[in-house]
Amino acid sequence: MSDVSRHHRTAAVIPAAGRGVRLGPGAPKALRTLNGTPMLVHAVRAMAASRAVSLVVVVAPPDGAPEVKRLLDTHSLPERTDYLVVPGGDTRQESVRLGLDALPDDIGTVLVHDAARPLVPVETVDSVIEAVRDGAPAVVPALPLADTVKMVEPAGKDEPEPVVATPDRAALRAVQTPQGFDRETLVRAHATVTDNVTDDASMVEQLGLRVVVVPGHEEAFKVTRPLDLVLAEAVLARRRATDGF
């Protein structure tokens, strides 16, 4: 395989080992259904919709890999995209690292995508991949903030929190996924940064490397609370009506 083809092989890692307690009791968040299909399947399809993605690695709950594998086997995915299921760890960071460990040697670009963002459009996925291929070591899709943001001093439970600053929202962005990385950069970040973080791009920042932002999309929101499920169902209904999704 040539160096060029190696550079252009892209894989997506989807950590899906969390329980999703904010959605209430029941199945893990990634296995909750939208329009009768688990969110995880929607997320895998969103990554596989990009013709640049040749492999999707799903990181399952530590004791749930066989169940997740059976789940994916029963749902249709693009034939051009392979997928693997590996057991995850106790933290998101550990799960992503285990997903990286499962990648074949010929992968040069890696996406890390939240299973709880099942509706990210393929255009966003492609924009992230293109920016990595153009030389950025780390890329995040993001949206400008619509609301004013306050920095507060943490207080006790149910206590009012004093405001200490009002950041200029023009310089702030709400970050989404998939985040894209040069593989070697992301592997080095996971080997170097030991603090438990929720954002892979921040690990690259700690290496002192450049992280760039590309436009995100309003439909790439994170399904975290019950109301988000309602919004996601509404997006799917609109897509079925307009795009035959």
PDB file of C-alpha atoms in Angstrom:
ATOM      1  CA  MET A   1       0.000   0.000   0.000  1.00  0.00           C
ATOM      2  CA  SER A   2       1.386   3.424  -0.935  1.00  0.00           C
ATOM      3  CA  ASP A   3       1.982   6.208   1.568  1.00  0.00           C
ATOM      4  CA  VAL A   4      -0.783   8.202  -0.122  1.00  0.00           C
ATOM      5  CA  SER A   5      -3.407   5.474   0.249  1.00  0.00           C
ATOM      6  CA  ARG A   6      -2.303   4.873   3.841  1.00  0.00           C
ATOM      7  CA  HIS A   7      -2.836   8.542   4.649  1.00  0.00           C
ATOM      8  CA  HIS A   8      -6.326   8.501   3.179  1.00  0.00           C
ATOM      9  CA  ARG A   9      -7.617   5.441   5.046  1.00  0.00           C
ATOM     10  CA  THR A  10     -10.020   6.687   7.702  1.00  0.00           C
ATOM     11  CA  ALA A  11     -11.635   4.925  10.654  1.00  0.00           C
ATOM     12  CA  ALA A  12     -14.219   6.108  13.163  1.00  0.00           C
ATOM     13  CA  VAL A  13     -14.119   5.125  16.841  1.00  0.00           C
ATOM     14  CA  ILE A  14     -17.452   5.313  18.674  1.00  0.00           C
ATOM     15  CA  PRO A  15     -17.216   4.963  22.465  1.00  0.00           C
ATOM     16  CA  ALA A  16     -20.550   3.527  23.561  1.00  0.00           C
ATOM     17  CA  ALA A  17     -19.759   2.081  26.974  1.00  0.00           C
ATOM     18  CA  GLY A  18     -21.629   4.665  29.073  1.00  0.00           C
ATOM     19  CA  ARG A  19     -24.892   4.067  30.914  1.00  0.00           C
ATOM     20  CA  GLY A  20     -26.560   7.428  30.153  1.00  0.00           C
ATOM     21  CA  VAL A  21     -27.994   7.999  33.617  1.00  0.00           C
ATOM     22  CA  ARG A  22     -29.487  11.386  32.674  1.00  0.00           C
ATOM     23  CA  LEU A  23     -31.924   9.589  30.380  1.00  0.00           C
ATOM     24  CA  GLY A  24     -33.173   7.608  33.354  1.00  0.00           C
ATOM     25  CA  PRO A  25     -33.181   3.881  34.142  1.00  0.00           C
ATOM     26  CA  GLY A  26     -33.171   1.228  31.468  1.00  0.00           C
ATOM     27  CA  ALA A  27     -30.874   0.312  28.616  1.00  0.00           C
ATOM     28  CA  PRO A  28     -27.546   2.125  28.113  1.00  0.00           C
ATOM     29  CA  LYS A  29     -27.991   5.443  26.328  1.00  0.00           C
ATOM     30  CA  ALA A  30     -26.514   4.192  23.062  1.00  0.00           C
ATOM     31  CA  LEU A  31     -29.077   1.379  22.907  1.00  0.00           C
ATOM     32  CA  ARG A  32     -32.130   3.625  23.377  1.00  0.00           C
ATOM     33  CA  THR A  33     -34.200   3.672  20.204  1.00  0.00           C
ATOM     34  CA  LEU A  34     -35.053   6.453  17.774  1.00  0.00           C
ATOM     35  CA  ASN A  35     -37.798   5.565  15.326  1.00  0.00           C
ATOM     36  CA  GLY A  36     -37.407   1.960  16.498  1.00  0.00           C
ATOM     37  CA  THR A  37     -33.666   1.815  15.783  1.00  0.00           C
ATOM     38  CA  PRO A  38     -30.996   2.062  18.530  1.00  0.00           C
ATOM     39  CA  MET A  39     -29.131   5.356  18.650  1.00  0.00           C
ATOM     40  CA  LEU A  40     -25.865   3.475  18.270  1.00  0.00           C
ATOM     41  CA  VAL A  41     -26.970   2.101  14.895  1.00  0.00           C
ATOM     42  CA  HIS A  42     -27.906   5.610  13.761  1.00  0.00           C
ATOM     43  CA  ALA A  43     -24.455   6.831  14.869  1.00  0.00           C
ATOM     44  CA  VAL A  44     -22.641   4.023  13.041  1.00  0.00           C
ATOM     45  CA  ARG A  45     -24.667   4.713   9.905  1.00  0.00           C
ATOM     46  CA  ALA A  46     -23.825   8.418  10.181  1.00  0.00           C
ATOM     47  CA  MET A  47     -20.105   7.603  10.112  1.00  0.00           C
ATOM     48  CA  ALA A  48     -20.488   4.950   7.408  1.00  0.00           C
ATOM     49  CA  ALA A  49     -22.420   7.433   5.241  1.00  0.00           C
ATOM     50  CA  SER A  50     -19.090   9.086   4.452  1.00  0.00           C
ATOM     51  CA  ARG A  51     -17.362   7.367   1.551  1.00  0.00           C
ATOM     52  CA  ALA A  52     -14.059   8.256   3.201  1.00  0.00           C
ATOM     53  CA  VAL A  53     -14.769   6.057   6.245  1.00  0.00           C
ATOM     54  CA  SER A  54     -13.744   2.455   5.644  1.00  0.00           C
ATOM     55  CA  LEU A  55     -13.931   1.119   9.222  1.00  0.00           C
ATOM     56  CA  VAL A  56     -16.075   1.845  12.279  1.00  0.00           C
ATOM     57  CA  VAL A  57     -14.897   0.585  15.680  1.00  0.00           C
ATOM     58  CA  VAL A  58     -17.643   0.488  18.310  1.00  0.00           C
ATOM     59  CA  VAL A  59     -16.416   0.366  21.899  1.00  0.00           C
ATOM     60  CA  ALA A  60     -19.097  -1.475  23.852  1.00  0.00           C
ATOM     61  CA  PRO A  61     -19.743  -1.772  27.593  1.00  0.00           C
ATOM     62  CA  PRO A  62     -17.084  -4.067  29.112  1.00  0.00           C
ATOM     63  CA  ASP A  63     -19.532  -6.961  29.424  1.00  0.00           C
ATOM     64  CA  GLY A  64     -21.689  -6.089  26.414  1.00  0.00           C
ATOM     65  CA  ALA A  65     -19.555  -6.565  23.309  1.00  0.00           C
ATOM     66  CA  PRO A  66     -21.337  -9.754  22.103  1.00  0.00           C
ATOM     67  CA  GLU A  67     -24.743  -8.087  22.502  1.00  0.00           C
ATOM     68  CA  VAL A  68     -23.639  -4.990  20.583  1.00  0.00           C
ATOM     69  CA  LYS A  69     -22.110  -7.153  17.842  1.00  0.00           C
ATOM     70  CA  ARG A  70     -25.402  -9.048  17.447  1.00  0.00           C
ATOM     71  CA  LEU A  71     -27.259  -5.730  17.364  1.00  0.00           C
ATOM     72  CA  LEU A  72     -25.135  -4.348  14.532  1.00  0.00           C
ATOM     73  CA  ASP A  73     -25.317  -7.624  12.633  1.00  0.00           C
ATOM     74  CA  THR A  74     -29.109  -7.306  12.469  1.00  0.00           C
ATOM     75  CA  HIS A  75     -29.121  -3.800  10.964  1.00  0.00           C
ATOM     76  CA  SER A  76     -28.080  -2.842   7.462  1.00  0.00           C
ATOM     77  CA  LEU A  77     -24.906  -0.816   6.991  1.00  0.00           C
ATOM     78  CA  PRO A  78     -23.136   0.270   3.791  1.00  0.00           C
ATOM     79  CA  GLU A  79     -21.243  -2.704   2.349  1.00  0.00           C
ATOM     80  CA  ARG A  80     -18.130  -0.617   1.763  1.00  0.00           C
ATOM     81  CA  THR A  81     -17.712  -0.033   5.513  1.00  0.00           C
ATOM     82  CA  ASP A  82     -16.430  -2.702   7.895  1.00  0.00           C
ATOM     83  CA  TYR A  83     -17.032  -2.569  11.615  1.00  0.00           C
ATOM     84  CA  LEU A  84     -15.518  -4.043  14.753  1.00  0.00           C
ATOM     85  CA  VAL A  85     -16.874  -4.251  18.289  1.00  0.00           C
ATOM     86  CA  VAL A  86     -14.439  -4.218  21.213  1.00  0.00           C
ATOM     87  CA  PRO A  87     -15.020  -4.108  24.992  1.00  0.00           C
ATOM     88  CA  GLY A  88     -14.582  -0.700  26.591  1.00  0.00           C
ATOM     89  CA  GLY A  89     -13.157   0.535  29.852  1.00  0.00           C
ATOM     90  CA  ASP A  90     -14.323   2.326  32.972  1.00  0.00           C
ATOM     91  CA  THR A  91     -13.907   5.820  31.490  1.00  0.00           C
ATOM     92  CA  ARG A  92     -14.496   7.378  28.090  1.00  0.00           C
ATOM     93  CA  GLN A  93     -10.789   8.074  27.731  1.00  0.00           C
ATOM     94  CA  GLU A  94      -9.928   4.430  28.363  1.00  0.00           C
ATOM     95  CA  SER A  95     -12.611   3.292  25.929  1.00  0.00           C
ATOM     96  CA  VAL A  96     -11.277   5.521  23.149  1.00  0.00           C
ATOM     97  CA  ARG A  97      -7.763   4.196  23.772  1.00  0.00           C
ATOM     98  CA  LEU A  98      -9.031   0.620  23.495  1.00  0.00           C
ATOM     99  CA  GLY A  99     -10.713   1.566  20.229  1.00  0.00           C
ATOM    100  CA  LEU A 100      -7.449   3.009  18.944  1.00  0.00           C
ATOM    101  CA  ASP A 101      -5.629  -0.176  19.917  1.00  0.00           C
ATOM    102  CA  ALA A 102      -8.001  -2.148  17.671  1.00  0.00           C
ATOM    103  CA  LEU A 103      -7.248  -0.143  14.508  1.00  0.00           C
ATOM    104  CA  PRO A 104      -5.286  -1.832  11.711  1.00  0.00           C
ATOM    105  CA  ASP A 105      -1.927  -0.361  10.746  1.00  0.00           C
ATOM    106  CA  ASP A 106      -3.152   1.178   7.497  1.00  0.00           C
ATOM    107  CA  ILE A 107      -5.407   3.758   9.167  1.00  0.00           C
ATOM    108  CA  GLY A 108      -3.974   7.276   9.018  1.00  0.00           C
ATOM    109  CA  THR A 109      -6.996   9.420   9.999  1.00  0.00           C
ATOM    110  CA  VAL A 110      -9.211   8.730  13.017  1.00  0.00           C
ATOM    111  CA  LEU A 111     -12.606  10.141  13.904  1.00  0.00           C
ATOM    112  CA  VAL A 112     -13.911   9.951  17.459  1.00  0.00           C
ATOM    113  CA  HIS A 113     -17.682  10.234  17.581  1.00  0.00           C
ATOM    114  CA  ASP A 114     -20.229  10.239  20.407  1.00  0.00           C
ATOM    115  CA  ALA A 115     -22.798   7.467  20.126  1.00  0.00           C
ATOM    116  CA  ALA A 116     -25.209   9.986  21.655  1.00  0.00           C
ATOM    117  CA  ARG A 117     -24.950  12.193  18.536  1.00  0.00           C
ATOM    118  CA  PRO A 118     -26.851   9.903  16.162  1.00  0.00           C
ATOM    119  CA  LEU A 119     -27.951  12.472  13.580  1.00  0.00           C
ATOM    120  CA  VAL A 120     -24.764  14.240  12.482  1.00  0.00           C
ATOM    121  CA  PRO A 121     -25.011  14.940   8.734  1.00  0.00           C
ATOM    122  CA  VAL A 122     -22.489  13.370   6.381  1.00  0.00           C
ATOM    123  CA  GLU A 123     -21.403  16.815   5.203  1.00  0.00           C
ATOM    124  CA  THR A 124     -20.068  17.535   8.686  1.00  0.00           C
ATOM    125  CA  VAL A 125     -18.221  14.217   8.790  1.00  0.00           C
ATOM    126  CA  ASP A 126     -16.636  14.904   5.416  1.00  0.00           C
ATOM    127  CA  SER A 127     -15.588  18.429   6.439  1.00  0.00           C
ATOM    128  CA  VAL A 128     -13.738  17.103   9.463  1.00  0.00           C
ATOM    129  CA  ILE A 129     -11.952  14.429   7.421  1.00  0.00           C
ATOM    130  CA  GLU A 130     -10.969  16.923   4.729  1.00  0.00           C
ATOM    131  CA  ALA A 131      -9.446  19.295   7.283  1.00  0.00           C
ATOM    132  CA  VAL A 132      -7.327  16.491   8.781  1.00  0.00           C
ATOM    133  CA  ARG A 133      -6.193  15.427   5.321  1.00  0.00           C
ATOM    134  CA  ASP A 134      -5.251  19.046   4.604  1.00  0.00           C
ATOM    135  CA  GLY A 135      -2.756  18.899   7.455  1.00  0.00           C
ATOM    136  CA  ALA A 136      -4.534  19.778  10.714  1.00  0.00           C
ATOM    137  CA  PRO A 137      -3.489  17.400  13.521  1.00  0.00           C
ATOM    138  CA  ALA A 138      -6.871  17.807  15.231  1.00  0.00           C
ATOM    139  CA  VAL A 139     -10.238  19.098  13.998  1.00  0.00           C
ATOM    140  CA  VAL A 140     -13.518  19.742  15.811  1.00  0.00           C
ATOM    141  CA  PRO A 141     -16.914  20.709  14.396  1.00  0.00           C
ATOM    142  CA  ALA A 142     -18.499  23.480  16.420  1.00  0.00           C
ATOM    143  CA  LEU A 143     -21.294  26.043  16.465  1.00  0.00           C
ATOM    144  CA  PRO A 144     -21.361  29.662  17.667  1.00  0.00           C
ATOM    145  CA  LEU A 145     -23.177  30.110  20.948  1.00  0.00           C
ATOM    146  CA  ALA A 146     -26.698  31.523  20.818  1.00  0.00           C
ATOM    147  CA  ASP A 147     -26.905  32.248  24.543  1.00  0.00           C
ATOM    148  CA  THR A 148     -24.918  34.571  26.752  1.00  0.00           C
ATOM    149  CA  VAL A 149     -22.537  32.575  28.952  1.00  0.00           C
ATOM    150  CA  LYS A 150     -21.735  33.331  32.598  1.00  0.00           C
ATOM    151  CA  MET A 151     -18.719  32.135  34.546  1.00  0.00           C
ATOM    152  CA  VAL A 152     -19.734  31.424  38.138  1.00  0.00           C
ATOM    153  CA  GLU A 153     -18.161  30.539  41.433  1.00  0.00           C
ATOM    154  CA  PRO A 154     -19.402  27.055  42.413  1.00  0.00           C
ATOM    155  CA  ALA A 155     -21.630  26.984  45.477  1.00  0.00           C
ATOM    156  CA  GLY A 156     -23.248  24.336  47.618  1.00  0.00           C
ATOM    157  CA  LYS A 157     -26.219  22.302  46.469  1.00  0.00           C
ATOM    158  CA  ASP A 158     -29.285  24.487  45.762  1.00  0.00           C
ATOM    159  CA  GLU A 159     -27.287  27.613  46.706  1.00  0.00           C
ATOM    160  CA  PRO A 160     -27.157  30.651  44.366  1.00  0.00           C
ATOM    161  CA  GLU A 161     -23.886  30.814  42.424  1.00  0.00           C
ATOM    162  CA  PRO A 162     -22.166  34.223  42.217  1.00  0.00           C
ATOM    163  CA  VAL A 163     -21.300  35.381  38.686  1.00  0.00           C
ATOM    164  CA  VAL A 164     -17.603  36.201  38.314  1.00  0.00           C
ATOM    165  CA  ALA A 165     -17.374  36.989  34.584  1.00  0.00           C
ATOM    166  CA  THR A 166     -19.277  37.179  31.299  1.00  0.00           C
ATOM    167  CA  PRO A 167     -17.047  35.822  28.499  1.00  0.00           C
ATOM    168  CA  ASP A 168     -17.369  37.292  25.025  1.00  0.00           C
ATOM    169  CA  ARG A 169     -19.482  34.671  23.278  1.00  0.00           C
ATOM    170  CA  ALA A 170     -18.156  35.764  19.870  1.00  0.00           C
ATOM    171  CA  ALA A 171     -14.937  33.933  20.746  1.00  0.00           C
ATOM    172  CA  LEU A 172     -16.676  30.812  22.082  1.00  0.00           C
ATOM    173  CA  ARG A 173     -17.917  27.719  20.276  1.00  0.00           C
ATOM    174  CA  ALA A 174     -20.050  24.735  21.307  1.00  0.00           C
ATOM    175  CA  VAL A 175     -18.042  21.686  20.264  1.00  0.00           C
ATOM    176  CA  GLN A 176     -19.586  18.613  18.647  1.00  0.00           C
ATOM    177  CA  THR A 177     -18.342  15.341  17.177  1.00  0.00           C
ATOM    178  CA  PRO A 178     -16.963  13.620  15.188  1.00  0.00           C
ATOM    179  CA  GLN A 179     -13.610  15.062  16.115  1.00  0.00           C
ATOM    180  CA  GLY A 180     -10.905  14.175  13.618  1.00  0.00           C
ATOM    181  CA  PHE A 181      -7.210  13.465  14.167  1.00  0.00           C
ATOM    182  CA  ASP A 182      -4.021  12.439  12.553  1.00  0.00           C
ATOM    183  CA  ARG A 183      -3.723   8.948  14.027  1.00  0.00           C
ATOM    184  CA  GLU A 184      -0.195   9.326  15.381  1.00  0.00           C
ATOM    185  CA  THR A 185      -1.168  12.576  17.095  1.00  0.00           C
ATOM    186  CA  LEU A 186      -4.173  11.049  18.841  1.00  0.00           C
ATOM    187  CA  VAL A 187      -2.243   7.947  19.918  1.00  0.00           C
ATOM    188  CA  ARG A 188       0.478  10.174  21.396  1.00  0.00           C
ATOM    189  CA  ALA A 189      -2.126  12.259  23.220  1.00  0.00           C
ATOM    190  CA  HIS A 190      -3.657   9.175  24.825  1.00  0.00           C
ATOM    191  CA  ALA A 191      -0.209   7.923  25.821  1.00  0.00           C
ATOM    192  CA  THR A 192       0.794  11.283  27.310  1.00  0.00           C
ATOM    193  CA  VAL A 193      -2.282  12.864  28.916  1.00  0.00           C
ATOM    194  CA  THR A 194      -3.257  10.925  32.012  1.00  0.00           C
ATOM    195  CA  ASP A 195      -6.062  13.129  33.340  1.00  0.00           C
ATOM    196  CA  ASN A 196      -9.564  11.850  32.636  1.00  0.00           C
ATOM    197  CA  VAL A 197     -10.993  14.225  30.008  1.00  0.00           C
ATOM    198  CA  THR A 198     -14.259  14.222  28.062  1.00  0.00           C
ATOM    199  CA  ASP A 199     -12.893  15.811  24.895  1.00  0.00           C
ATOM    200  CA  ASP A 200     -10.132  14.217  22.812  1.00  0.00           C
ATOM    201  CA  ALA A 201      -9.192  17.517  21.186  1.00  0.00           C
ATOM    202  CA  SER A 202      -8.320  18.975  24.586  1.00  0.00           C
ATOM    203  CA  MET A 203      -5.778  16.185  24.984  1.00  0.00           C
ATOM    204  CA  VAL A 204      -4.098  17.302  21.770  1.00  0.00           C
ATOM    205  CA  GLU A 205      -4.190  20.889  23.051  1.00  0.00           C
ATOM    206  CA  GLN A 206      -2.234  19.729  26.093  1.00  0.00           C
ATOM    207  CA  LEU A 207       0.479  18.505  23.739  1.00  0.00           C
ATOM    208  CA  GLY A 208       0.792  22.087  22.485  1.00  0.00           C
ATOM    209  CA  LEU A 209      -0.467  21.191  19.016  1.00  0.00           C
ATOM    210  CA  ARG A 210      -2.917  23.109  16.848  1.00  0.00           C
ATOM    211  CA  VAL A 211      -6.627  22.277  16.959  1.00  0.00           C
ATOM    212  CA  VAL A 212      -8.870  23.846  14.319  1.00  0.00           C
ATOM    213  CA  VAL A 213     -12.624  24.296  14.113  1.00  0.00           C
ATOM    214  CA  VAL A 214     -14.898  23.600  11.140  1.00  0.00           C
ATOM    215  CA  PRO A 215     -18.611  24.445  11.019  1.00  0.00           C
ATOM    216  CA  GLY A 216     -20.804  22.049  12.952  1.00  0.00           C
ATOM    217  CA  HIS A 217     -24.494  21.394  12.402  1.00  0.00           C
ATOM    218  CA  GLU A 218     -27.557  21.963  14.567  1.00  0.00           C
ATOM    219  CA  GLU A 219     -28.700  18.362  13.978  1.00  0.00           C
ATOM    220  CA  ALA A 220     -25.490  16.998  15.499  1.00  0.00           C
ATOM    221  CA  PHE A 221     -26.796  17.693  19.006  1.00  0.00           C
ATOM    222  CA  LYS A 222     -26.131  15.286  21.852  1.00  0.00           C
ATOM    223  CA  VAL A 223     -29.053  13.175  23.087  1.00  0.00           C
ATOM    224  CA  THR A 224     -28.639  13.435  26.838  1.00  0.00           C
ATOM    225  CA  ARG A 225     -32.052  14.114  28.368  1.00  0.00           C
ATOM    226  CA  PRO A 226     -35.577  12.886  27.603  1.00  0.00           C
ATOM    227  CA  LEU A 227     -36.413  16.101  25.715  1.00  0.00           C
ATOM    228  CA  ASP A 228     -33.495  15.433  23.377  1.00  0.00           C
ATOM    229  CA  LEU A 229     -35.131  12.143  22.390  1.00  0.00           C
ATOM    230  CA  VAL A 230     -38.248  14.075  21.367  1.00  0.00           C
ATOM    231  CA  LEU A 231     -36.166  16.495  19.287  1.00  0.00           C
ATOM    232  CA  ALA A 232     -34.279  13.632  17.648  1.00  0.00           C
ATOM    233  CA  GLU A 233     -37.519  11.892  16.698  1.00  0.00           C
ATOM    234  CA  ALA A 234     -38.725  15.166  15.156  1.00  0.00           C
ATOM    235  CA  VAL A 235     -35.528  15.439  13.072  1.00  0.00           C
ATOM    236  CA  LEU A 236     -35.958  11.863  11.848  1.00  0.00           C
ATOM    237  CA  ALA A 237     -39.596  12.533  10.958  1.00  0.00           C
ATOM    238  CA  ARG A 238     -38.568  15.581   8.914  1.00  0.00           C
ATOM    239  CA  ARG A 239     -35.851  13.596   7.140  1.00  0.00           C
ATOM    240  CA  ARG A 240     -38.294  10.821   6.272  1.00  0.00           C
ATOM    241  CA  ALA A 241     -40.733  13.374   4.881  1.00  0.00           C
ATOM    242  CA  THR A 242     -38.200  15.376   2.863  1.00  0.00           C
ATOM    243  CA  ASP A 243     -35.309  13.036   2.088  1.00  0.00           C
ATOM    244  CA  GLY A 244     -36.784   9.553   2.355  1.00  0.00           C
ATOM    245  CA  PHE A 245     -34.297   8.886   5.186  1.00  0.00           C
TER     246      PHE A 245
END
